[in-house]
Coordinates of C-alpha atoms and ligand atoms in Angstrom, one line a residue:
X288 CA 49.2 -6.6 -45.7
X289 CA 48.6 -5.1 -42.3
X290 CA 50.1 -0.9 -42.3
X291 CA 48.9 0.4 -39.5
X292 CA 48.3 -1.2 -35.8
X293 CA 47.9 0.1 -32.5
X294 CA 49.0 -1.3 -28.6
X295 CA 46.8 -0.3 -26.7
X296 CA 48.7 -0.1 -23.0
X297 CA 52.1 1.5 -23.0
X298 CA 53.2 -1.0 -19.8
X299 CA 55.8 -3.7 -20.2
X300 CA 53.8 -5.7 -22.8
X301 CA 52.5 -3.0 -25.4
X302 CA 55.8 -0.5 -25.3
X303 CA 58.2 -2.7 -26.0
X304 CA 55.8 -4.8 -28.5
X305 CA 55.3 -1.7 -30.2
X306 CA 58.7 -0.8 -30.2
X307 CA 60.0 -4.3 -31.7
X308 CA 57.3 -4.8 -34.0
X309 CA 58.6 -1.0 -35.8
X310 CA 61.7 -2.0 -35.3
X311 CA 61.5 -5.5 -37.4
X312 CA 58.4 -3.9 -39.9
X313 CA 59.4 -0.2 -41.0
X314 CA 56.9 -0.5 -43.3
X315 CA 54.1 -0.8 -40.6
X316 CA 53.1 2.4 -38.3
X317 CA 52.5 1.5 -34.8
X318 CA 50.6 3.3 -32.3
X319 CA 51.9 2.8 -28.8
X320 CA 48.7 4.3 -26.7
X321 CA 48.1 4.7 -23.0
X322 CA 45.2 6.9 -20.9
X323 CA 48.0 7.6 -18.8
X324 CA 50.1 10.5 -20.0
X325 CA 52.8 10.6 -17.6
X326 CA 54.1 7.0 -18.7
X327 CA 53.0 8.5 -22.2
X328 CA 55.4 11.2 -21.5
X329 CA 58.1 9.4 -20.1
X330 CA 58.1 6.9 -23.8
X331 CA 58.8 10.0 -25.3
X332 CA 61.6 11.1 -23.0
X333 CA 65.1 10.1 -22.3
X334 CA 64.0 8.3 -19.2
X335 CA 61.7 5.3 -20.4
X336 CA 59.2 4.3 -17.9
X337 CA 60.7 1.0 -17.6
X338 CA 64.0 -1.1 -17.3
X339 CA 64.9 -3.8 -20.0
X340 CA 68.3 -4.3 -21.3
X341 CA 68.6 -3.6 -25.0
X342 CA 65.0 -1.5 -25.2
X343 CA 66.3 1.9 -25.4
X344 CA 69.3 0.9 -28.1
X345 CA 66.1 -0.7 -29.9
X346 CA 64.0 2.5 -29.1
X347 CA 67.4 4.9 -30.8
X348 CA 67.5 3.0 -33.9
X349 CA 63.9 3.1 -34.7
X350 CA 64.2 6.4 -33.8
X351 CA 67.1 7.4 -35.6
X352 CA 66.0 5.4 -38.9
X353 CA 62.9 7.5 -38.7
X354 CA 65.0 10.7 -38.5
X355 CA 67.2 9.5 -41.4
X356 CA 64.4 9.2 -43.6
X357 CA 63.6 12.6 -43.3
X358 CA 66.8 14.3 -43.0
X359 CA 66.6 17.3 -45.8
X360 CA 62.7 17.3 -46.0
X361 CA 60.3 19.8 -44.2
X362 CA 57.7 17.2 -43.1
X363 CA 56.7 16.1 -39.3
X364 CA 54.9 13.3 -39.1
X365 CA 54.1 11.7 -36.7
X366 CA 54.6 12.7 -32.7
X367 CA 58.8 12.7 -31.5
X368 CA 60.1 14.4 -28.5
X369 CA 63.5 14.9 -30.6
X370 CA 62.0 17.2 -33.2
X371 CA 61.6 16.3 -36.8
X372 CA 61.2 12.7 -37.5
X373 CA 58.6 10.2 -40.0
X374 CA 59.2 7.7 -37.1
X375 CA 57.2 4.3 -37.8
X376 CA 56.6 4.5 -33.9
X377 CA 54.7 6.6 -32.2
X378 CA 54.0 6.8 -28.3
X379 CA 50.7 9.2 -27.6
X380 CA 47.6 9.6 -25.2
X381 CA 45.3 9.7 -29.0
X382 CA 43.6 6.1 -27.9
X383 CA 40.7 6.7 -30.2
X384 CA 42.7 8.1 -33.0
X385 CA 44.7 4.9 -32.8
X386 CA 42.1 2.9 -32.9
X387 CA 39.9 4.5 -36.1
X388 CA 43.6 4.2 -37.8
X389 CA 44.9 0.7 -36.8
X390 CA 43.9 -2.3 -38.7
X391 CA 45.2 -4.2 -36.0
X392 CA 44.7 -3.8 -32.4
X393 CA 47.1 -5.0 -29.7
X394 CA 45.2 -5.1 -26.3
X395 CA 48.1 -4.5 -24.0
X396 CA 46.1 -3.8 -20.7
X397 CA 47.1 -4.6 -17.3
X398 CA 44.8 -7.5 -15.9
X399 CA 45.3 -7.8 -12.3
X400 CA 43.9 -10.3 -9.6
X401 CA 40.2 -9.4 -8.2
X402 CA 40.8 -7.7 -4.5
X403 CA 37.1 -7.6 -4.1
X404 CA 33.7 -9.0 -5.7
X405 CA 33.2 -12.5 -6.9
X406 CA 36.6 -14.9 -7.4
X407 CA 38.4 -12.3 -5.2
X408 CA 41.4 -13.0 -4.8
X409 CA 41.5 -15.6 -7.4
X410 CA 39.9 -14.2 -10.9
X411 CA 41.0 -11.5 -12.9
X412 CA 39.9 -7.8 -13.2
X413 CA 38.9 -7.5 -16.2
X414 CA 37.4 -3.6 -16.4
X415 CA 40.0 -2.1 -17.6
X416 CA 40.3 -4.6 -20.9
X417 CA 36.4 -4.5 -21.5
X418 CA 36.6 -0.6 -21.2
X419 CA 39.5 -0.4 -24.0
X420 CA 37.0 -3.2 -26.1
X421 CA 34.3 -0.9 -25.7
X422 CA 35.8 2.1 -26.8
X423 CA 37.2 0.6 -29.7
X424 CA 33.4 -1.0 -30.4
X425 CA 32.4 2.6 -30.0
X426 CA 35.1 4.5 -32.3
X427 CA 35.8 2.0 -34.8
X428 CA 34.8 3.0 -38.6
X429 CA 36.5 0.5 -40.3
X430 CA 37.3 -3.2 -40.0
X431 CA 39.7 -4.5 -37.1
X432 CA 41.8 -7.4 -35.9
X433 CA 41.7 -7.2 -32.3
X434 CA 44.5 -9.5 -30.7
X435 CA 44.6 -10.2 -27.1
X436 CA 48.0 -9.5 -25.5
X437 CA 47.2 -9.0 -21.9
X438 CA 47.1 -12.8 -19.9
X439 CA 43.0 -13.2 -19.5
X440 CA 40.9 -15.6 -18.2
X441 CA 40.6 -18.6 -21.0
X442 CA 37.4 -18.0 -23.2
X443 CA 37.9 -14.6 -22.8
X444 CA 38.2 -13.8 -26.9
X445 CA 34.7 -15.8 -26.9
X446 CA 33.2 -13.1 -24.4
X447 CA 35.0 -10.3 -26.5
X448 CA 33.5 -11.3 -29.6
X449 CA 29.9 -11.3 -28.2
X450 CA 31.1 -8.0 -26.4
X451 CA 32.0 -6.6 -30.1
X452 CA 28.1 -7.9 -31.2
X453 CA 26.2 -6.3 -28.7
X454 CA 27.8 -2.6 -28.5
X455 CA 29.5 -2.1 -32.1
X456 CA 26.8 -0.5 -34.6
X457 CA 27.4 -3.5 -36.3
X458 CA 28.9 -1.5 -39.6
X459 CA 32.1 -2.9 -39.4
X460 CA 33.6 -6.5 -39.0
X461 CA 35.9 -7.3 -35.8
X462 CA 37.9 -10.6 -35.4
X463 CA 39.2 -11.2 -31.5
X464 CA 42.5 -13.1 -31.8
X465 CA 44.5 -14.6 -28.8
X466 CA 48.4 -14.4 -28.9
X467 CA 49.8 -14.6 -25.6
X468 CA 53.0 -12.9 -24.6
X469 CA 55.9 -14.8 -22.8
X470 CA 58.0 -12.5 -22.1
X471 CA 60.6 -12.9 -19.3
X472 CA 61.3 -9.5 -17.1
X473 CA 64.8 -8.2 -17.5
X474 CA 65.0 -10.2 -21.1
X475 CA 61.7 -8.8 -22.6
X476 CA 63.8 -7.6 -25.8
X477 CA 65.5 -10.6 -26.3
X478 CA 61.9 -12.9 -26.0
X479 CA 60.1 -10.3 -28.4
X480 CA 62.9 -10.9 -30.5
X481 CA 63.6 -14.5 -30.2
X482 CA 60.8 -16.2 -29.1
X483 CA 60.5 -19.9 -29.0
X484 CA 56.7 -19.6 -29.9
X485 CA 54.0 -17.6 -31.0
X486 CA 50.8 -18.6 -30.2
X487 CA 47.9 -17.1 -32.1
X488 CA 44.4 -18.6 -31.7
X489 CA 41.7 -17.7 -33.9
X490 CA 38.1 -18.9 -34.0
X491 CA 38.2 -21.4 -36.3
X492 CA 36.2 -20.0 -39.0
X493 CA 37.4 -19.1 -42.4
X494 CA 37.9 -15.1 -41.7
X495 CA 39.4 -16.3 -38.1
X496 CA 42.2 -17.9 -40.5
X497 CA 42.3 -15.2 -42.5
X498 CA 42.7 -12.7 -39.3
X499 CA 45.3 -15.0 -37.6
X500 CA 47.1 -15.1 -41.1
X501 CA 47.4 -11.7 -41.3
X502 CA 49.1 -11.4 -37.9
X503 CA 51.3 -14.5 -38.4
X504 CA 52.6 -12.5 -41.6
X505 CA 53.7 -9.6 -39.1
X506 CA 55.6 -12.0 -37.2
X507 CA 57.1 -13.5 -40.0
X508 CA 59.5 -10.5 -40.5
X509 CA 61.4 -12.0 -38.0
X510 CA 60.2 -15.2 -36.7
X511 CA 60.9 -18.7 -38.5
X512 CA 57.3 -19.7 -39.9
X513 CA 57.8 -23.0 -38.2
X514 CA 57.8 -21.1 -34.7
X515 CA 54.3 -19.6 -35.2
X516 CA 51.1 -22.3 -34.2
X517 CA 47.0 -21.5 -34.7
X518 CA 45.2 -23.1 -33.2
X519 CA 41.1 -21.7 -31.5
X520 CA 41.6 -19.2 -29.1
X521 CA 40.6 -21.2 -25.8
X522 CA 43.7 -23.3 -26.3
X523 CA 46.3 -20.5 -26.8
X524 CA 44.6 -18.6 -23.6
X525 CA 45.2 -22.2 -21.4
X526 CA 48.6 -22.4 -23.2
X527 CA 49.3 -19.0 -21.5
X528 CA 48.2 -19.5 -18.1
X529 CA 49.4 -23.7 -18.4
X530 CA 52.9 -22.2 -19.1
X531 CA 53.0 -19.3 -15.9
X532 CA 51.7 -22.5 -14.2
X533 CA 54.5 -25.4 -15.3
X534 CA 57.1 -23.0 -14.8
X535 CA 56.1 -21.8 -11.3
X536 CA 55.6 -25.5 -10.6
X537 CA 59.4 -26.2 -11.5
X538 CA 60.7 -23.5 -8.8
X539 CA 58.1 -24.5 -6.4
X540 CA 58.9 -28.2 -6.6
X541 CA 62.6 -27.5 -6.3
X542 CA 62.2 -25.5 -3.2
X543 CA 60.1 -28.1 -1.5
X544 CA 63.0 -30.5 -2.1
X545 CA 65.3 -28.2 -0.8
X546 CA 63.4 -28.1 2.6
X547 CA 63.7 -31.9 2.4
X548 CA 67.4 -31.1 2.3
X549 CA 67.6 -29.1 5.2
X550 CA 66.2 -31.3 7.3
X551 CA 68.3 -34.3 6.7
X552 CA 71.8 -33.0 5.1
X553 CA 71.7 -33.4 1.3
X554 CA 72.7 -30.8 -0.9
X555 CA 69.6 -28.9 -2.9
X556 CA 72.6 -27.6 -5.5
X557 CA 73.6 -31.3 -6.3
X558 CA 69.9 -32.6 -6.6
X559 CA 68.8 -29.6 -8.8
X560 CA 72.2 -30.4 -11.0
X561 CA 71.7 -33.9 -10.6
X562 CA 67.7 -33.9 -12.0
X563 CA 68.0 -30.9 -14.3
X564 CA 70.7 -32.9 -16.8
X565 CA 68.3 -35.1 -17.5
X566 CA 67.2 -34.5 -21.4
X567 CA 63.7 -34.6 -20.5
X568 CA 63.9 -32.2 -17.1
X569 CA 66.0 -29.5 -18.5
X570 CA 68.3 -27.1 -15.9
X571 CA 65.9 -24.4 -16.6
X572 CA 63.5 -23.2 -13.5
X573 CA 65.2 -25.0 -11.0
X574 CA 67.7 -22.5 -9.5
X575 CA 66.4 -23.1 -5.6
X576 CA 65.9 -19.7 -4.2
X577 CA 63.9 -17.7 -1.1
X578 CA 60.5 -18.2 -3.1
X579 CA 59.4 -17.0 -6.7
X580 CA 57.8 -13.7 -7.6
X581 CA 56.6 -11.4 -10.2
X582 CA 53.4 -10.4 -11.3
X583 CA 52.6 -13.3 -13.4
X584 CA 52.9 -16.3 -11.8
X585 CA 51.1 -15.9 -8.7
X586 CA 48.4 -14.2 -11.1
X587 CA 48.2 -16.7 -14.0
X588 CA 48.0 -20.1 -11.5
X589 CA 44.9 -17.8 -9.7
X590 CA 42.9 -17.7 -12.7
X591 CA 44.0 -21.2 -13.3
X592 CA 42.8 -22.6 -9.9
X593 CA 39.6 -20.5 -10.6
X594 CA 38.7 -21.8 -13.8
X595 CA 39.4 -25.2 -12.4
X596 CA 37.1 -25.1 -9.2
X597 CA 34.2 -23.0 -11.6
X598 CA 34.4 -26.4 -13.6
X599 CA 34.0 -28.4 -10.5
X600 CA 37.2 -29.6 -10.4
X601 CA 38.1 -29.2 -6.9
X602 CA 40.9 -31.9 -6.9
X603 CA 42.7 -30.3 -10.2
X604 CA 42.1 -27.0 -8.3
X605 CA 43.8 -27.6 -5.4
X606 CA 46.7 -29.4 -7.2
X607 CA 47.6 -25.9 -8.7
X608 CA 46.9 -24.1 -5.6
X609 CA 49.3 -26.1 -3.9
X610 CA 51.7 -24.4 -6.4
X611 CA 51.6 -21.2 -4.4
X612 CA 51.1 -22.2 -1.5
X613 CA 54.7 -24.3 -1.3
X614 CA 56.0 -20.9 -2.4
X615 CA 54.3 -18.6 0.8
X616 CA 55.7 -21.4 2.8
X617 CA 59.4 -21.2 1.3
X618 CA 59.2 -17.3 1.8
X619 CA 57.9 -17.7 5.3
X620 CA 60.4 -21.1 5.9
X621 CA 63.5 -18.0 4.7
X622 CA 62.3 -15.9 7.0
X623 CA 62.5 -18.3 10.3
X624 CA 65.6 -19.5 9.1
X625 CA 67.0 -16.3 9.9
X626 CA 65.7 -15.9 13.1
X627 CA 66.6 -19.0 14.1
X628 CA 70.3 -18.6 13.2
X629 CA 70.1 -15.8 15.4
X630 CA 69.4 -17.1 18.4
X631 CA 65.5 -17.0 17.9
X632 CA 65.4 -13.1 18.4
X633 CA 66.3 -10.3 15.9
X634 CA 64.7 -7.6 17.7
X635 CA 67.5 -4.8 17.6
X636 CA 69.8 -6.8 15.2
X637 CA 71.4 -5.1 11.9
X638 CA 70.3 -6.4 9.1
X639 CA 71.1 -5.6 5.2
X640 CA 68.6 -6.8 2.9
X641 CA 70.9 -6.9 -0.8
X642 CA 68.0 -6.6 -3.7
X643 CA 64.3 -6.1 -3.3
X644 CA 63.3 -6.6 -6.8
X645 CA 61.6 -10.3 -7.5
X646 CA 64.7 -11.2 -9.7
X647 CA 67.8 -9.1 -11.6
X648 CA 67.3 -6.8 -14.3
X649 CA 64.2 -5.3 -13.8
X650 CA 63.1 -3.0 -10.9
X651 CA 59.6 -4.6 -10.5
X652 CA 58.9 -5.4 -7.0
X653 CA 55.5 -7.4 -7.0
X654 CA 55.1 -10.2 -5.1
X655 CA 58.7 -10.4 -4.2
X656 CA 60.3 -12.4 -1.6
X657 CA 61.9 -9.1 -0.4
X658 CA 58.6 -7.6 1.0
X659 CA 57.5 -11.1 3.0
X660 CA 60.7 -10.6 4.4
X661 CA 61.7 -7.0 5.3
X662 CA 58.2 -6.8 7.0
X663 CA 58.5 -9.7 8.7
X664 CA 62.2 -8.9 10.2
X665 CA 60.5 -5.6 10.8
X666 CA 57.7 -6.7 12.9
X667 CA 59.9 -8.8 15.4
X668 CA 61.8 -5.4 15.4
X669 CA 65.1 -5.7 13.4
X670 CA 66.8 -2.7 12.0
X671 CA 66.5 -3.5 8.0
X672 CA 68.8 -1.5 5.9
X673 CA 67.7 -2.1 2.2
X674 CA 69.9 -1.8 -1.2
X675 CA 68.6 -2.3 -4.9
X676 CA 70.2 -0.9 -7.5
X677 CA 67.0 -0.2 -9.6
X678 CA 64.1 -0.5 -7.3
X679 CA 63.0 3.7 -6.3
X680 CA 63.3 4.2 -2.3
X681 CA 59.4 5.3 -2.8
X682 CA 58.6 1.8 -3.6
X683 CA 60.3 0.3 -0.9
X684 CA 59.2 2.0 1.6
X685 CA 55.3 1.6 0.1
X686 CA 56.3 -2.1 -0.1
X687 CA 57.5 -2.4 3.4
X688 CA 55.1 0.1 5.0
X689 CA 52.4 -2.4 6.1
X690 CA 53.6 -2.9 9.4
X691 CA 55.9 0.6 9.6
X692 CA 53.2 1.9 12.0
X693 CA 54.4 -0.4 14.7
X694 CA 58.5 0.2 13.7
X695 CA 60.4 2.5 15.6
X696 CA 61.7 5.3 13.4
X697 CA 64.7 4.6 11.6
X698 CA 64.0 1.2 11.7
X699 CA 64.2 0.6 7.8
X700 CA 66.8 2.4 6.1
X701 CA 66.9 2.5 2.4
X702 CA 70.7 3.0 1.0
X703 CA 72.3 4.2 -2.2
X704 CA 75.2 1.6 -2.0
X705 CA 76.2 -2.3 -0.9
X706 CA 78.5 -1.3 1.3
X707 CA 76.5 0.9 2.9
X708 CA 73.5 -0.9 3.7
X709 CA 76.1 -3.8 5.3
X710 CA 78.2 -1.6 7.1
X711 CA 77.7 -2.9 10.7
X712 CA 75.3 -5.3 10.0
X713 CA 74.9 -8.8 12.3
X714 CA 73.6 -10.1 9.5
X715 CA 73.3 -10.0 5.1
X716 CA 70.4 -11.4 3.0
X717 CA 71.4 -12.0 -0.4
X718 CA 67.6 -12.1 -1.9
X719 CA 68.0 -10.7 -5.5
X720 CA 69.8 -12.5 -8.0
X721 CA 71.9 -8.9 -9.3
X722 CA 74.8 -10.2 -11.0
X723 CA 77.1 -7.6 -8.7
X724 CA 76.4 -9.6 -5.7
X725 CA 78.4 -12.5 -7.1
X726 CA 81.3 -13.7 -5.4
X727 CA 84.5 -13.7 -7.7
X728 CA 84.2 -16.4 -10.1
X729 CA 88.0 -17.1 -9.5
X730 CA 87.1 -18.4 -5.8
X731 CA 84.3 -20.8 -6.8
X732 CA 85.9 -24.8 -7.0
X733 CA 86.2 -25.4 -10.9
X734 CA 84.1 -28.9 -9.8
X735 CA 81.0 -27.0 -8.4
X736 CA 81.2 -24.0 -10.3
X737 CA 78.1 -24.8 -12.2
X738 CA 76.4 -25.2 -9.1
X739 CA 76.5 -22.0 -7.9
X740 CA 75.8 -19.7 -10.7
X741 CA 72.0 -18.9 -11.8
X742 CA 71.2 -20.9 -14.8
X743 CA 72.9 -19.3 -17.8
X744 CA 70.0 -20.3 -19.7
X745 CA 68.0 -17.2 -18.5
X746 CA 71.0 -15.0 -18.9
X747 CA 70.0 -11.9 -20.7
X748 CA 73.5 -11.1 -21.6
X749 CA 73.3 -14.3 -23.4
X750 CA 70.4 -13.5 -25.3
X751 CA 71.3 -10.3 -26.3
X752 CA 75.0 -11.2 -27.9
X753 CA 72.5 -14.2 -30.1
X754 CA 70.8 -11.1 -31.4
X755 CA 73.9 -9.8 -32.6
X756 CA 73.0 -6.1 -31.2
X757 CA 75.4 -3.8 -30.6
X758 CA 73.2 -2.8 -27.0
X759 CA 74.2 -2.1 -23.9
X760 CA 74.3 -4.2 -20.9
X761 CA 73.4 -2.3 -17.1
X762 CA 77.1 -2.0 -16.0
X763 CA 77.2 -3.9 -12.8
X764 CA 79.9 -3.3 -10.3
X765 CA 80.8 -6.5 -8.6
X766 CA 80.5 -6.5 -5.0
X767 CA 83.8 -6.2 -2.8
X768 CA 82.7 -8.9 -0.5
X769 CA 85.9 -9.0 1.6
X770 CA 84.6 -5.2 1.7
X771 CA 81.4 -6.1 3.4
X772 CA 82.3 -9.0 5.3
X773 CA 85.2 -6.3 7.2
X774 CA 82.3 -3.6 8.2
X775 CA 80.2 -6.3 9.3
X776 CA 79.8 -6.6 13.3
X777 CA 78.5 -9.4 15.5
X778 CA 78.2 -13.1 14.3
X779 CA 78.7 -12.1 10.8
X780 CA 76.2 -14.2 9.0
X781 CA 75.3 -14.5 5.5
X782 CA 71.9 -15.5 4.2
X783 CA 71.9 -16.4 0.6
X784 CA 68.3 -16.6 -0.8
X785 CA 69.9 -17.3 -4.5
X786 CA 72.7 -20.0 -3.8
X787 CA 74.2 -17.7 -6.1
X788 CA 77.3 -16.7 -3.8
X789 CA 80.8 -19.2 -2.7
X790 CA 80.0 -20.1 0.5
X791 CA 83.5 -21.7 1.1
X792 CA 84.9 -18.3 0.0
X793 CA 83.1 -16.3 2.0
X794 CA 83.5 -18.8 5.1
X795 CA 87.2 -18.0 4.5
X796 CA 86.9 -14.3 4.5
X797 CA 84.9 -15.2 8.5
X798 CA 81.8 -14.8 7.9
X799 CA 78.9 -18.0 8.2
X800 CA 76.8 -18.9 5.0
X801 CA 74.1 -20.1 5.0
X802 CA 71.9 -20.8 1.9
X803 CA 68.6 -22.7 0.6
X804 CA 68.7 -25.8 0.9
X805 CA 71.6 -27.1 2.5
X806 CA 72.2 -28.4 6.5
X807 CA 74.2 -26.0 7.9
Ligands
UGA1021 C1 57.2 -15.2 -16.3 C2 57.5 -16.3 -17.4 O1 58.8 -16.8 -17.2 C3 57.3 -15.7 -18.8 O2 57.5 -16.7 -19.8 C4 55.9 -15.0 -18.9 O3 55.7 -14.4 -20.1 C5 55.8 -14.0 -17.8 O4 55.9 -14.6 -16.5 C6 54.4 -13.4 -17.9 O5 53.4 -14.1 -17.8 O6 54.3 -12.2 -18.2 P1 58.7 -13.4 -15.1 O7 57.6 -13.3 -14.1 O8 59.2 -12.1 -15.7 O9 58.2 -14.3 -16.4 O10 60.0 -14.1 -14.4 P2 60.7 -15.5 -14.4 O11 62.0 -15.4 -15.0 O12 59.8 -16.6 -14.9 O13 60.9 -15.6 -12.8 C7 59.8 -15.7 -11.9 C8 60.3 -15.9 -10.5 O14 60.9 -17.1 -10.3 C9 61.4 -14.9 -10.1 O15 61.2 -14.4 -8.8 C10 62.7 -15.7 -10.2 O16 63.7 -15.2 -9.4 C11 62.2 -17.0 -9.7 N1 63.0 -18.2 -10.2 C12 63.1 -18.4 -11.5 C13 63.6 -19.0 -9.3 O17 63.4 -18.8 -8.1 N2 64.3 -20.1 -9.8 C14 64.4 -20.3 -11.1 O18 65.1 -21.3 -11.4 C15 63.8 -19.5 -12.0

């Protein structure tokens, strides 16, 4: 049985992996590790380096059970920024004492998209993860299960292994697993904690059983056995990227339709309700919106369409490429939309840009629609006033600041409230999903009510009262929209990028909607 394991990465994959897997397994000790000791340093504070709902209730109770443990003894083990503690968890900067400890070994490392070299632009970067491998080829004493976390190219746990052969002194015995994460920004917690599979591909040998075994037995704590699937390691790694892939496909096929309807008068909402109760479709992933975002999907299909062409398969290459592209084309498609509705010109318009992360619940900006946006309406000269009620004002101005040079000063504003960014704006972009920009629930027709909500299915809240924890939910403060619609000047338009607000509502209040895919 497996006592001791280390995540190596201390990002949105290895913290709260290492949280969950102390939480569900107090009789393992897990390492959380990290080079970098400010994110090390905010782990062990009260302000966690990242957003999730239900991760720092999670966090306390490992925490706390630690500290009961010990309550009347003199021993400290283990590193807590609360004092005294034999905490199963651990959050430190020690990398190589991790490793010589850990049986197991989480890679947790951020892989990000080449921006220069060979398959720029398309391949991952894969230094940092070979630099962790090495070190722990380097430092390692004893046995270890090494288990890729981090999304990597496929065959990838194939180069590791070979890696492993050439720089380890060859005393001690390595095993390179692959066990993909799917975890979902915003319901990481709830995924860790109810996920709907766990892939973990070995090579198929009989101590590649035996190593995916032993990390299907961790799982087991808490995941039903039938949940768990081996398989060889290039399959789980294509599971991974085939999944980032199909699920970006969904949104991007969705909003391709909904440019169909905008053309020619049907309604997106009715033809994504309409498809998504068939059985086989599912509702899930096709909630129309201003274009998808994040840092996986845009990633995953890269290294996907890579892979392909490297095999020569241009056709199956381009298929997936056309993936993204649809997407850049529904951002850019948003962003004329709005110019057009105003006249053709928003140089010296007002207008209040609600949300700038790539979806609710998390404060992660990459890729979102937000920044295709607020530079464009920047560049033909707008006056953008931005609110988010988790993204930092430092990241959106780094976000928007590619064509700032050119802005006149004061051009982006970045507000503390709603209200604030809308007061005396010509115009309001609804473009994240933030359950306080919802119109009152009471005003949406009971017949299309399901229409204009965001797919409960993704709901974290959801998720969080199936895992029976007593954690609390970011308390949102729904948006006075008869408020905002009052301070608003001009034509009083009202762009929704979600087809998440009541359009007939907020017609009513005088305002004009206008959402994604629908004629207006
Ligand atoms: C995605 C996958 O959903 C996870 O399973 C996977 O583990 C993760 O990538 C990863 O590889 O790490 P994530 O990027 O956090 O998770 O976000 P999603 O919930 O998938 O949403 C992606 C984007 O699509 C967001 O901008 C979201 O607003 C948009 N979206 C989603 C839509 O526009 N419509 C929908 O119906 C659903």
């Amino acid at each position: 049985m497996v006592r001791r394991v280390a995540c190596i990465g201390a990002g949105f994959v290895g913290g709260p992996l290492g949280t969950v897997i102390a939480s569900q397994c107090a009789h393992i000790q897990t390492a959380v590790v990290d080079i970098n000791p400010e994110i090390i340093d905010a782990w062990n504070s009260d302000t966690l380096p990242l957003y999730e709902p239900g991760l720092s209730e999670i966090l306390l109770a490992v925490r706390e059970r630690g500290h009961n443990s010990v309550r009347g003894f003199s021993f400290n083990e283990g590193h807590h920024a609360n004092g005294l503690s034999k905490c199963n968890l651990t959050f430190s900067t020690n990398v190589e004492v991790a490793i010589e400890e850990a049986e197991m070994i989480f890679l947790c490392i951020d892989t990000r998209t080449k921006t220069t070299g060979p398959g720029e632009g398309f391949a991952l970067d894969m230094t940092n993860l070979k630099a962790a491998v090495r070190t722990i080829a380097r430092v390692a004493k004893t046995d270890k299960i090494i288990v890729e976390k981090s999304t990597v190219p496929c065959g990838t746990a194939s180069t590791l292994r070979d890696l492993l052969k050439t720089e380890a002194n060859g005393a001690c015995h390595f095993e390179v697993l692959s066990n993909p994460e799917f975890l979902s920004e915003g319901t990481i917690i709830s995924d860790l904690l109810y996920p709907s599979r766990i892939l973990i591909g070995s090579e198929m040998t009989p101590s590649g059983r035996k190593a995916s075994d032993k990390l299907a037995e961790i799982y087991r704590k808490w995941v039903p056995d039938d949940l768990i699937i081996h398989m060889d390691s290039w399959s789980s790694e294509l599971s991974k990227l085939a999944a980032n892939a199909l699920l970006a496909q969904r949104v991007s096929s969705i909003n391709s339709l909904a440019s169909i309807c905008e053309e020619t008068g049907a309604d997106i909402n009715f033809v994504s309700t309409a498809c998504g109760l068939d059985r086989r479709i599912t509702r899930a992933m096709l909630q129309p919106s201003l274009g998808w975002g994040g840092g996986c999907f845009k990633k995953d299909i890269s290294c996907l369409v890579y892979l392909a062409r490297g095999l020569g398969l241009e056709q199956v290459a381009n298929y997936w490429a056309s993936v993204v592209e649809i997407n850049e084309y529904q951002k850019a498609r948003f962003l004329e939309r709005i110019i057009s509705h105003m006249h053709g010109c928003v140089g010296k318009k007002f207008i209040a840009i609600l949300g700038f992360a790539f979806k609710k619940n998390t404060s992660d900006t990459r890729n979102s629609a937000a920044i295709t946006l607020v530079r464009g309406l920047l560049a033909e000269g707008a006056f953008v006033s931005v609110y988010d009620p988790l993204v930092p004002e430092s990241q959106i101005l780094a976000d928007s600041s590619m064509r700032l040079s050119k802005a006149e000063p004061g051009q982006l504003q970045i507000c503390k409230t709603a209200y604030q960014a809308c007061t005396g704006a010509d115009a309001v972009v609804v473009v994240t999903d933030w359950d306080d920009f919802h119109t009152p629930l009471r005003a949406i027709p009971r017949d299309s009510s399901n229409l204009n909500l965001p797919p409960t299915l993704n709901s974290p809240d959801m998720h969080e009262r199936k895992a029976g924890l007593n954690v609390r939910i970011r308390i949102h403060e729904s948006l006075d929209w008869r408020t905002v619609v009052d301070s608003m000047q001009g034509p009083k338009l009202i762009f929704d990028g979600r087809n998440m607000l009541d359009g007939e509502y907020l017609q009513a209040l005088g305002c004009r909607y206008i959402c994604i895919g629908k004629r207006v």
